[in-house]
XYZ file of C-alpha atoms in Angstrom:
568
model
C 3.278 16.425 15.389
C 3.240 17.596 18.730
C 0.647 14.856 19.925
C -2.428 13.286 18.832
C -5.931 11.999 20.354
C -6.488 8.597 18.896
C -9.913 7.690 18.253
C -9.392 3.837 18.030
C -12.810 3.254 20.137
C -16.594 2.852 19.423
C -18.163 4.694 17.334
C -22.077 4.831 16.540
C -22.604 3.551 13.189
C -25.666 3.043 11.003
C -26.115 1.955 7.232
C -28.074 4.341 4.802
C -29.002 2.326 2.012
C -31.660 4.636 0.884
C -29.113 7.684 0.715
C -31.800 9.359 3.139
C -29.023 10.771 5.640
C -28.549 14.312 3.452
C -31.902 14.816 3.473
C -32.530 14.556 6.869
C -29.144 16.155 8.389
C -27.256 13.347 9.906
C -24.268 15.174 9.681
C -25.034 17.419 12.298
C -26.441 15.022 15.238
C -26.949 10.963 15.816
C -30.215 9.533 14.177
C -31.906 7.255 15.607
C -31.198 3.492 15.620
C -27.407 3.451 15.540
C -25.187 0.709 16.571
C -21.658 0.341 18.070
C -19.058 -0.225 15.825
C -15.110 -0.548 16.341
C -13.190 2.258 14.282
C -10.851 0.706 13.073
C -12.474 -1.939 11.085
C -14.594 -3.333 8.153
C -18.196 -3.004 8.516
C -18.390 -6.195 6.401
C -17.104 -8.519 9.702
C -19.706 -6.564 11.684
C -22.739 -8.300 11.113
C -23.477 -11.381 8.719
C -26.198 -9.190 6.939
C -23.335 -6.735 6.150
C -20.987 -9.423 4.821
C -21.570 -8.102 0.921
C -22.754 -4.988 1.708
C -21.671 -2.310 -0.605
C -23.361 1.238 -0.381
C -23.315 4.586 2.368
C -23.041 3.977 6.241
C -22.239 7.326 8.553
C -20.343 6.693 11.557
C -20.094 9.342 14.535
C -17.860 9.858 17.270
C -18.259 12.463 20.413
C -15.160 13.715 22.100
C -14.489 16.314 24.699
C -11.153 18.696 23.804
C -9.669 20.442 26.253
C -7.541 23.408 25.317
C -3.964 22.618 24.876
C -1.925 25.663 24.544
C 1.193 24.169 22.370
C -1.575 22.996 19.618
C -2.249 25.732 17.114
C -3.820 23.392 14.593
C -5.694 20.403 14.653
C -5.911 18.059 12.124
C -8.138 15.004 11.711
C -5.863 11.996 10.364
C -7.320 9.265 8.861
C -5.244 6.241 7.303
C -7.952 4.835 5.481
C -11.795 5.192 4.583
C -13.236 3.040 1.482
C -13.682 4.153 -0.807
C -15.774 7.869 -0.786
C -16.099 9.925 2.953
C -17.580 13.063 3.719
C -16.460 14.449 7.157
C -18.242 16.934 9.328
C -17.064 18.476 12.190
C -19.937 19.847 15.018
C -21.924 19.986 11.673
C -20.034 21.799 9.502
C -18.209 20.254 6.240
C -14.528 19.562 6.842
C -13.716 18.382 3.769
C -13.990 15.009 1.108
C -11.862 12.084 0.388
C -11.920 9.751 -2.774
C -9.672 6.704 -2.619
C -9.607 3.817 0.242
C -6.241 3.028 0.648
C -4.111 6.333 0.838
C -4.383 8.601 4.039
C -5.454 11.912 4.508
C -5.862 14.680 6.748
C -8.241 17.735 7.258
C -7.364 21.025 9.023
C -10.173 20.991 11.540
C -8.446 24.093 14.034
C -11.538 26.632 13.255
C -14.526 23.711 13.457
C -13.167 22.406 17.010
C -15.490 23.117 19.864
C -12.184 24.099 22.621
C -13.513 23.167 26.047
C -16.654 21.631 24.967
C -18.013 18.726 23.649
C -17.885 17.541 20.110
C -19.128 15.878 17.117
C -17.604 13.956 14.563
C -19.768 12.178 11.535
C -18.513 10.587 8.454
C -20.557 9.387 5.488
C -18.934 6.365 4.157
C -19.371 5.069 0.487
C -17.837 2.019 -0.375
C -19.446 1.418 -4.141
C -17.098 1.275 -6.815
C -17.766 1.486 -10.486
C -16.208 1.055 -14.108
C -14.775 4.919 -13.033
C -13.169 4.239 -9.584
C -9.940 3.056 -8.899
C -10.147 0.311 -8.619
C -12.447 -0.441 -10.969
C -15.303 -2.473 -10.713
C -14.764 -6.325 -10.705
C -11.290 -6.221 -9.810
C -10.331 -10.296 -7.847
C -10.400 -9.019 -4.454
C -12.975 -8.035 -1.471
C -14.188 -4.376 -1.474
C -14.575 -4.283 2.196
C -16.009 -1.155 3.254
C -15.578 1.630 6.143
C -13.287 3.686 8.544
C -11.038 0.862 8.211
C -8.108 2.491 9.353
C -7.042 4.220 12.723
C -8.388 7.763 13.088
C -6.672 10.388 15.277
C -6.539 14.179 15.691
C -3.090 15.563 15.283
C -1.525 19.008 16.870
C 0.757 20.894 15.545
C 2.539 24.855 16.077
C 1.360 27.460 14.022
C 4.511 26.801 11.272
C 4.627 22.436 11.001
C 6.690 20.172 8.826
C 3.816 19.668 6.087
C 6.002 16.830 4.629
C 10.077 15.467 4.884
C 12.205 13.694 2.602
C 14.633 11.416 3.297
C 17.137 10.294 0.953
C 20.044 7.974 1.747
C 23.622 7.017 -0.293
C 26.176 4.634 0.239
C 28.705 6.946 1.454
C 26.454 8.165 4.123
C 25.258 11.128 2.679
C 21.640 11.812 3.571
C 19.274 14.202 1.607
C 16.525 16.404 3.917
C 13.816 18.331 1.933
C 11.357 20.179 3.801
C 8.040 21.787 2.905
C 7.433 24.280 5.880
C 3.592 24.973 6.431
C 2.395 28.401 7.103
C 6.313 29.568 6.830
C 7.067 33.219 7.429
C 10.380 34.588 6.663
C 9.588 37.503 9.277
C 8.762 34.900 11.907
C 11.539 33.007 11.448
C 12.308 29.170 12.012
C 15.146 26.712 12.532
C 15.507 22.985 13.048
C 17.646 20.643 14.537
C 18.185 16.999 13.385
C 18.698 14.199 15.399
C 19.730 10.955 14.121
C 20.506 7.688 16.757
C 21.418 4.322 16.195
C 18.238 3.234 18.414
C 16.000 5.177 19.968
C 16.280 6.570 23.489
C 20.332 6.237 22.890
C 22.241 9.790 22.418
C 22.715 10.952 18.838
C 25.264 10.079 16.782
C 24.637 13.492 14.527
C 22.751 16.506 15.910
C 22.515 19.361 13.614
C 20.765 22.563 13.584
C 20.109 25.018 10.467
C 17.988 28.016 9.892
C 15.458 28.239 7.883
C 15.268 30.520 5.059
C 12.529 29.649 3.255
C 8.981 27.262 2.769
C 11.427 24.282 0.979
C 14.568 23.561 2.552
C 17.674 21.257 1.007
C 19.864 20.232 3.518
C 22.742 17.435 3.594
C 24.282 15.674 6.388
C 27.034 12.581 6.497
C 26.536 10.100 8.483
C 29.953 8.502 10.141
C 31.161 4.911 9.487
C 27.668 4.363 7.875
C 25.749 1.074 8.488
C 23.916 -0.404 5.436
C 20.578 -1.664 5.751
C 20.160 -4.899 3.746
C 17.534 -8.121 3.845
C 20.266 -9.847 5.639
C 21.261 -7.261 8.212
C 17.928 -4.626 8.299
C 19.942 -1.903 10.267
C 17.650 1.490 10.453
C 18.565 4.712 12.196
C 16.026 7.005 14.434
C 15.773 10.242 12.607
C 13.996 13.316 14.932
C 13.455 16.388 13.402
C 12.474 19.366 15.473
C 11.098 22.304 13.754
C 11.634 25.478 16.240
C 10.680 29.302 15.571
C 12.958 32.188 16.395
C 12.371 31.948 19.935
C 13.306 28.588 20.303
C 9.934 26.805 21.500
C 9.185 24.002 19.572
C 6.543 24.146 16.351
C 6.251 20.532 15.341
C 8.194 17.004 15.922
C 9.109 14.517 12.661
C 10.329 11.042 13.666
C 10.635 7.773 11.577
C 12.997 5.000 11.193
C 15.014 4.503 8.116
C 17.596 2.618 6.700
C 20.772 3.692 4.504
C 20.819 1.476 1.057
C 20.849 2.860 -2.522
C 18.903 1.095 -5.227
C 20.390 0.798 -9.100
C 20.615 -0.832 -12.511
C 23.567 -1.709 -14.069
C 24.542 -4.668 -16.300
C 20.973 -5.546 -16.846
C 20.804 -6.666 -13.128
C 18.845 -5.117 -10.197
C 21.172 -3.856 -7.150
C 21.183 -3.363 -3.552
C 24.335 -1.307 -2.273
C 26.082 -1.609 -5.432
C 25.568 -5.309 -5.547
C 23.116 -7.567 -7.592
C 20.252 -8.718 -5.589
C 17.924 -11.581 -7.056
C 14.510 -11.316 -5.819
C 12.185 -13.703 -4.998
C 8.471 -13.842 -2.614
C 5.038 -13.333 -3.436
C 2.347 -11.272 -3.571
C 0.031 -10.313 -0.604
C -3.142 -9.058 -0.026
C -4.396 -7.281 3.040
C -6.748 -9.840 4.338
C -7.250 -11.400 7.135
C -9.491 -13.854 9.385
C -12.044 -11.917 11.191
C -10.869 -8.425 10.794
C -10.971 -8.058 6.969
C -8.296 -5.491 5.651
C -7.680 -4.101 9.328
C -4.046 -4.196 10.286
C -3.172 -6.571 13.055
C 0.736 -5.669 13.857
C 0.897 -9.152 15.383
C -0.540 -11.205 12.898
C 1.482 -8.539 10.162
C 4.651 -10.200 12.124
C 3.382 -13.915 11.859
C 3.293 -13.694 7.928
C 6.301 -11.922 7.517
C 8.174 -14.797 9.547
C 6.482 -17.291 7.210
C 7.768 -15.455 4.587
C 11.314 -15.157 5.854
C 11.342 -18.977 6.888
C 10.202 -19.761 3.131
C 13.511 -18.096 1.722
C 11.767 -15.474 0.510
C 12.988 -11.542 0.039
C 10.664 -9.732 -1.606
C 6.912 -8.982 -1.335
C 4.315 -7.519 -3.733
C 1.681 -5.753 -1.529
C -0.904 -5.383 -3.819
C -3.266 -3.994 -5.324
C -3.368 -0.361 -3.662
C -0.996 1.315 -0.395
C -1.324 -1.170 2.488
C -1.121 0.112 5.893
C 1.860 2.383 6.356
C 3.011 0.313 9.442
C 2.974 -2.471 7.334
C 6.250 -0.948 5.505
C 7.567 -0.312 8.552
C 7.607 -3.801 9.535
C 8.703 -5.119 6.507
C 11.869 -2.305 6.405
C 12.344 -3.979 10.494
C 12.168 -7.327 9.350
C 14.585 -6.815 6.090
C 11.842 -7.357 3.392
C 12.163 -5.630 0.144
C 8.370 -4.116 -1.507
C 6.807 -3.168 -3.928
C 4.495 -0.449 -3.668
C 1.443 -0.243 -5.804
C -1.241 2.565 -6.704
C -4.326 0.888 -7.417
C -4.639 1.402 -11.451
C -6.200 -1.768 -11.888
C -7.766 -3.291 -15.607
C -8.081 0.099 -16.260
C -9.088 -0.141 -20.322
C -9.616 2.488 -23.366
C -12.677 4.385 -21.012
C -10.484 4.727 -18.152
C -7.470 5.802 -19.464
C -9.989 8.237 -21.924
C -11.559 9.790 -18.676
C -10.092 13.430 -17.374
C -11.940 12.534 -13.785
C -10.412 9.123 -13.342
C -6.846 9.968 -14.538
C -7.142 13.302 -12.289
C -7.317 10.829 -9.134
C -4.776 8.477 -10.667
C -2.667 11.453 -10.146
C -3.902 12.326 -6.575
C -3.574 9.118 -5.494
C 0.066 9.023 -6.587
C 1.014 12.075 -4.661
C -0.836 10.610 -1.970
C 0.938 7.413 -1.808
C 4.096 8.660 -2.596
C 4.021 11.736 0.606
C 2.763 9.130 3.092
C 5.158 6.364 1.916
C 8.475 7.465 0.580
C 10.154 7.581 3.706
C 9.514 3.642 4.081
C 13.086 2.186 3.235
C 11.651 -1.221 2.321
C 10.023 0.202 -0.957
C 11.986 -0.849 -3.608
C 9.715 -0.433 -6.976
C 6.367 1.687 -7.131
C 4.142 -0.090 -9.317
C 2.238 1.823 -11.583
C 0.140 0.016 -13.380
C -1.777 -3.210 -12.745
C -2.638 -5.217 -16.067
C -3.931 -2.768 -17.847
C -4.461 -2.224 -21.583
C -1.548 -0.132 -22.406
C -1.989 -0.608 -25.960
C -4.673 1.670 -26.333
C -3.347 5.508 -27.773
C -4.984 6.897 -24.813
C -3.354 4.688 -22.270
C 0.424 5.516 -24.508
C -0.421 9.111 -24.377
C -0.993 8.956 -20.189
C 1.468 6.476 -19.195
C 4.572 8.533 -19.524
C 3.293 11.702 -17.697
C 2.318 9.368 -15.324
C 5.949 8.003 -14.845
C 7.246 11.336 -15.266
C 5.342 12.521 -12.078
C 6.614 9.609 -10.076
C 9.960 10.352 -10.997
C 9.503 13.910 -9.882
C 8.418 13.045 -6.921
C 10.397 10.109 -6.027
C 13.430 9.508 -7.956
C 15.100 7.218 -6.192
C 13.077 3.814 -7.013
C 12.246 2.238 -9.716
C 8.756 2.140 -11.569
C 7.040 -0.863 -12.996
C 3.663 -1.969 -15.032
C 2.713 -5.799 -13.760
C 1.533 -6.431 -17.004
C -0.475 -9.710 -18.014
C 0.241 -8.422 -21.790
C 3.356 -8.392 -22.413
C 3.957 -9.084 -26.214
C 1.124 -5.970 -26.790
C 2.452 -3.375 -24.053
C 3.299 0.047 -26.138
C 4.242 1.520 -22.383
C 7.088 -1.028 -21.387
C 9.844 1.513 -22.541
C 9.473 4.217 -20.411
C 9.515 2.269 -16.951
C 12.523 0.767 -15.765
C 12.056 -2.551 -15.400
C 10.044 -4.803 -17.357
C 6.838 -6.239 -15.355
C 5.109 -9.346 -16.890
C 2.092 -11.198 -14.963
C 3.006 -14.836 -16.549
C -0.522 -16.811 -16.796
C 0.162 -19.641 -19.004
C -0.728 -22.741 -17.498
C -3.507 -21.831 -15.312
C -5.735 -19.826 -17.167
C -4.572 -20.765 -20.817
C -3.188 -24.368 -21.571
C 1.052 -23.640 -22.666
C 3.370 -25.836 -21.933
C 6.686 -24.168 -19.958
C 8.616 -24.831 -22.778
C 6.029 -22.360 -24.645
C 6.358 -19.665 -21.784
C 10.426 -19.908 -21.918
C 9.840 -19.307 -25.660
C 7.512 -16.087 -24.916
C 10.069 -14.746 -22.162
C 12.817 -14.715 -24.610
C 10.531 -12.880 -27.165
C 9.632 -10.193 -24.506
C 13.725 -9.914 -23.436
C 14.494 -9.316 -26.792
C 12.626 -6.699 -27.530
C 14.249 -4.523 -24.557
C 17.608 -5.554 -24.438
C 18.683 -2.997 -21.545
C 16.531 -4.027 -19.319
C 15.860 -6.351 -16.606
C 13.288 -8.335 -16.381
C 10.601 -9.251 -13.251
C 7.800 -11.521 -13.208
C 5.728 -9.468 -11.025
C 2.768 -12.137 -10.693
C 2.039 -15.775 -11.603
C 0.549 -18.668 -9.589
C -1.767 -21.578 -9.811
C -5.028 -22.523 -7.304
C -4.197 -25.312 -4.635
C -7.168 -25.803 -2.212
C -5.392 -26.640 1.206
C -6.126 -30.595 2.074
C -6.689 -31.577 -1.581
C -4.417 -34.072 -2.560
C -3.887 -36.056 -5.866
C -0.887 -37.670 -6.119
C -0.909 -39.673 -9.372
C -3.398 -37.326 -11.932
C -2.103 -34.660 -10.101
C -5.199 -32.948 -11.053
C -6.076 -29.302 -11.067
C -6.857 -27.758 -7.513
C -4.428 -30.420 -5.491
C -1.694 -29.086 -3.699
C 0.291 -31.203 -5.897
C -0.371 -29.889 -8.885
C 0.085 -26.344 -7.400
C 3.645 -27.024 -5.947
C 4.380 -29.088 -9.104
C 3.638 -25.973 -11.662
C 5.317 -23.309 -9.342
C 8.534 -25.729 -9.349
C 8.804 -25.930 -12.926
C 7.949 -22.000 -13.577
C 10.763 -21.357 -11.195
C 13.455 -23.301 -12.576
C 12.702 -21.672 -16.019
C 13.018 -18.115 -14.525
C 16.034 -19.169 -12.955
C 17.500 -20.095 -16.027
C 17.165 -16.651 -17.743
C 19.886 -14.460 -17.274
C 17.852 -11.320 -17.716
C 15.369 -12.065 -15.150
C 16.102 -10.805 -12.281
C 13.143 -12.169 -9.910
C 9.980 -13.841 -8.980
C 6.973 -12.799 -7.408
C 4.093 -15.702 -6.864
C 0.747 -15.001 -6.407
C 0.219 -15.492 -3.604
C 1.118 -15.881 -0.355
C -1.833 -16.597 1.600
C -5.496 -17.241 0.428
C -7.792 -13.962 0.095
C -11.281 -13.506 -0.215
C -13.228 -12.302 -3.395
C -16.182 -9.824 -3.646
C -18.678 -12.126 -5.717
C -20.021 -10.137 -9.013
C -23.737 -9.160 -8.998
C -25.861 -10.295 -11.718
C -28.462 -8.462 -13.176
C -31.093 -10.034 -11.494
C -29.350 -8.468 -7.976
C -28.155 -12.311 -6.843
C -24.786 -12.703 -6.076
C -22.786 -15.147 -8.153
C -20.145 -17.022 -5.989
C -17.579 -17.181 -8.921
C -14.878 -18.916 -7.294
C -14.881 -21.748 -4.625
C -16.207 -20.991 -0.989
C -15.452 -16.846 -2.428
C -12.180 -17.454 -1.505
C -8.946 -17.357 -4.149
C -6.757 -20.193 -3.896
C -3.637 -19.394 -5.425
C -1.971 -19.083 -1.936
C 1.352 -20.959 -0.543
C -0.892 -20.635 2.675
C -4.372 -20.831 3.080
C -6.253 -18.276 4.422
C -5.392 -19.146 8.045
C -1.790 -19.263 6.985
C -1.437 -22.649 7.278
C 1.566 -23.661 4.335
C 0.382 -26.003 1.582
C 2.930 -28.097 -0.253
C 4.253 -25.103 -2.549
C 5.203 -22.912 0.617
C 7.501 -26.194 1.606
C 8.505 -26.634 -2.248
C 9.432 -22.909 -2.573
C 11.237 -23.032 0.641
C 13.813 -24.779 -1.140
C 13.789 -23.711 -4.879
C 13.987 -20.261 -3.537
C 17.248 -20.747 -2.569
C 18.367 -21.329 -6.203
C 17.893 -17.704 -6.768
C 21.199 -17.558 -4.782
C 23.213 -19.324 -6.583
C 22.921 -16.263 -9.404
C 24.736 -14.283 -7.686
C-alpha cells in the first residue's frame, strides 16, 4: 500500500434486534438513538445488557477524504467483523463478508465522496447456526462486532494484489506475485529490498521487469541466518512495485524469517533437525476487551509461555489476529494455524453452502497469513466426524487445496476420534485430541494402550497430541483427595499424560489445553433462558487463569517441559 486512513476511533453504533434497519434505510444515514462505540472492539464488553447478546447491530463512521493524487484505489480493510457484515459506502452497497476471523477488503475507489464528506455503515450479524462455521455450540464466546481494526488502504492503478514468500536453508528465497490490474502495454517492474533490520541499508536489492499478472522470481540470500525458537532472526523484505516510468504503484513490506519445515524418520524438523514440540493451546480472550488484540498484553502471555519452557502454541479455533503471528515469529514461537471447521458432522460436511465457505475461508486465511514464518501446521479440521462418506469424500480436496496454495507446511485434523478417523491418511501428521481422564474415566495406562493402537495403524507418520487438558479452578486446593477441580489434581493429571507422551518414540509433541482460562457462550434453552453450563461461564482447563495468573500446572509444566529435550 501506499498509505492508509485508520479508523481505530468512535463510531456510532446501535443494536437492531428487530431486523428493522433494511426497512427503514439505515444504510444510507444515522438513525436515531445511536451510541458511541470503540471500533475496534466487542460490543459484548460495551454494555452489561449486551454481555450475551447475539443478533444485528449497524455501526457508522463519517470521514472527510481529501484527494490524494498517488491513490488510484481505495480499499476498505477490515481484519475482522463477526460473523456476517454488510458494508455501505455514502449509501451504496460495497460489498458482503461471511466469516469473523479472516480479513477482507472492498474496492471502494468509485463510492468515495473525493473532497467531501462521507459515510460509512456496516450491518453486523453475529448469530451463528448448525450451518456457520463455526457451528453452533462450539466451547467458546461468540463475541460479536467490528472487532478488528478498520482502515482505508491506497494503492496505484497496477498494486501487488498478494506476495509469496518462500524461504530454504541455503538461502534461496521464492517471490510469487499476483499483479492487479496488470497491463503488458503499460508496463511494470519491481525492485526488492531485503535488510537485516529495518532502517539499515540492504543487504540484497534487486530489480526485475515484469512480464506478466504472476511473476516467479528467485533471489539468494548471502551467509544466510536461520530463524529458530532459540535464535528468532527475521529479515525486512520491501517490495516496490513501479510502472514504466518509474513512479511508484504500490509498497509490500513484512518481516520474515529463513527456516524450512520437514519430515523425515518419523520425526518433525526445523532446519534439517528434529524439533520436539511442546505448549498449549490459546484462545483469543481477554479481560475487558473480549477477542480485541492488545499487542501488550499479546507480549505478556507469550513471555509466560516462553518462561514455562514452552515452544509451540495452538491458536485456536479460527485465524487470530495477524499481528498476533507476527509476534509469535518475533518472539521465536512455533503455531499452528487453524480454519475454524469445528464439530462439523454428516449435515455439514453434506451441505454445498457450508463447504463453499470452508473453502473461502481457507484461501482467506491462507493469503492473509502465509507470509507469517511462525506457522508451522495449518489445521484443518477441528474434531469433526470424519467418518462419515461425506466428510471422506471432502476432506482430501480440502487438503489438496491447502497444498496448492501453501505447500510448504504441514496439514493436520485435531481429532478427538482417533481410532474412527477414515481422513487421517491424507494429512501429514497425525492429530489426536486425547480426553481420557477428564471427560471419560481411563486410566493412563489405558491411553498409552490407545496411542500405540493409533501409531500402528500409520506407521510413517508422526504423531501430535494437538489438545488434552483437565479443569483446575485457580485457588482450589486439595491436597490429600486430590479431588476434581483442585489445582492439584490438574497439575497431577497433566504430569502423568506428559511423561507417557514422552515415552513414545513416535510422538513428536504436546499441546495442552490451555493456556489461560477463556470464557464460554452459555447455550440457550428452549424456553429463551440461558443455561450457565460451566462454572462462573468460564472454562477452566487453563495453566493460568483468566487474568494469567499461573496455577500449579503452569509451575509443574515448567519443568516436565524440559523433558521434551532430552529426545533430541
Amino acid at each position: 500500500m501506499l498509505g492508509n486512513i485508520s479508523f481505530d476511533a468512535y463510531w456510532k453504533f446501535i443494536t437492531d434486534k428487530d431486523n428493522e434497519g433494511m426497512e427503514n434505510k439505515w444504510f444510507d444515514h444515522v438513525p436515531d438513538n445511536t451510541e458511541n462505540i470503540w471500533v475496534p472492539s466487542c460490543w459484548n464488553e460495551l454494555r452489561e445488557e449486551l454481555l450475551y447478546y447475539d443478533g444485528t447491530a449497524w455501526y457508522y463512521k463519517t470521514f472527510y477524504y481529501r484527494e490524494n493524487p498517488e491513490w488510484k484505489r481505495q480499499v476498505l480493510f477490515f481484519q475482522g467483523v463477526n460473523y456476517r457484515c454488510e458494508v455501505w459506502l455514502n449509501g451504496r452497497k460495497a460489498g458482503r463478508h461471511t466469516g469473523g476471523s479472516t480479513p477482507f477488503e472492498l474496492d471502494v475507489t468509485d463510492y468515495l465522496n473525493v473532497n467531501g464528506e462521507n459515510l460509512i455503515a456496516v450491518r453486523v450479524d453475529s448469530t451463528i447456526d448448525n450451518m456457520t462455521s463455526p457451528p453452533k455450540g462450539v466451547d467458546w464466546f461468540n463475541y460479536g462486532g467490528i472487532y478488528r481494526e478498520v482502515s482505508l488502504v491506497g494503492t496505484g492503478g497496477t498494486w501487488l494484489d498478494d506476495v509469496t514468500i518462500t524461504t530454504k536453508l541455503s538461502g534461496e528465497i521464492g517471490v510469487k506475485l499476483d499483479i492487479g490490474n496488470y497491463s503488458a502495454d503499460r508496463g511494470a517492474a519491481l525492485e526488492i529490498k531485503i535488510s537485516e533490520k529495518e532502517g539499515t541499508e540492504p543487504i540484497l536489492v534487486s530489480s526485475h521487469n515484469i512480464l506478466t499478472n504472476i511473476e516467479l522470481l528467485k533471489l539468494f540470500i548471502p551467509d544466510v541466518k536461520l530463524w529458530s525458537p532459540e535464535d528468532p532472526y527475521l529479515y525486512d523484505f520491501e517490495l516496490i512495485l513501479k510502472n514504466k516510468h518509474g513512479k511508484t504503484m504500490d509498497i509490500w513490506k513484512h518481516r520474515i524469517g529463513v527456516r524450512e519445515f520437514s519430515i523425515k524418520d518419523r520425526k518433525v524438523q526445523l532446519n534439517g533437525k528434529p524439533v520436539f514440540l511442546r505448549g498449549y493451546s490459546k484462545h483469543e480472550d481477554y479481560p475487558l476487551m473480549g477477542r480485541t488484540f492488545s499487542p501488550d498484553i499479546l507480549r505478556k502471555d507469550y513471555e509466560l509461555c516462553r518462561q514455562g519452557n514452552a515452544n509451540f502454541l495452538r491458536l485456536c479455533h479460527y485465524p487470530h489476529h495477524i499481528r498476533e503471528y507476527a509476534i509469535a515469529s518475533e518472539m521465536g514461537m512455533l503455531v499452528i494455524a487453524e480454519v475454524p471447521n469445528v464439530n462439523f458432522k454428516k449435515e455439514q460436511f453434506s451441505n454445498p453452502e457450508l463447504m463453499e465457505l470452508a473453502v473461502n475461508q481457507l484461501k482467506e486465511t491462507i493469503k492473509y497469513y502465509k507470509n507469517e514464518t511462525c506457522i508451522m501446521f495449518w489445521s484443518l479440521f477441528i474434531e469433526c466426524k470424519t467418518y462419515e462418506d461425506s466428510a471422506v469424500d471432502f476432506v482430501p480436496k480440502y487438503i489438496k487445496l491447502a497444498k496448492e496454495l501453501d505447500s510448504t507446511r504441514f496439514t493436520v485434523h485435531a481429532s478427538d476420534i482417533p481410532t474412527e478417523d477414515r481422513t487421517y491418511e491424507f494429512f501429514d501428521i497425525i492429530g489426536v485430541n486425547y480426553w481420557l481422564g477428564w471427560y471419560i474415566s481411563q486410566t493412563v495406562e489405558e491411553g498409552s494402550r490407545l496411542m500405540d493402537t493409533i501409531a500402528a495403524r500409520y506407521p510413517d507418520k508422526p504423531v501430535l497430541i494437538t489438545s488434552g487438558g483437565w479443569e483446575g479452578m485457580f485457588g482450589f486446593h486439595s491436597y490429600a483427595a486430590k479431588t476434581k477441580w483442585s489445582e492439584e489434581s490438574q497439575a497431577d493429571y497433566l504430569d502423568d499424560l506428559t511423561d507417557m507422551y514422552i515415552s513414545k518414540d513416535y510422538i513428536v509433541g504436546q499441546i495442552v489445553w490451555t493456556f489461560n482460562d477463556f470464557r464460554v457462550s452459555p447455550w440457550v434453552l428452549e424456553s429463551g433462558n440461558y443455561a450457565r453450563f460451566r462454572p462462573m461461564g468460564i472454562n477452566h482447563k487453563g495453566v493460568t487463569d483468566y487474568f494469567r495468573r499461573p496455577k500449579l500446572a503452569y509451575y509443574r509444566l515448567q519443568e516436565t517441559f524440559k523433558k521434551w529435550s532430552g529426545k533430541l
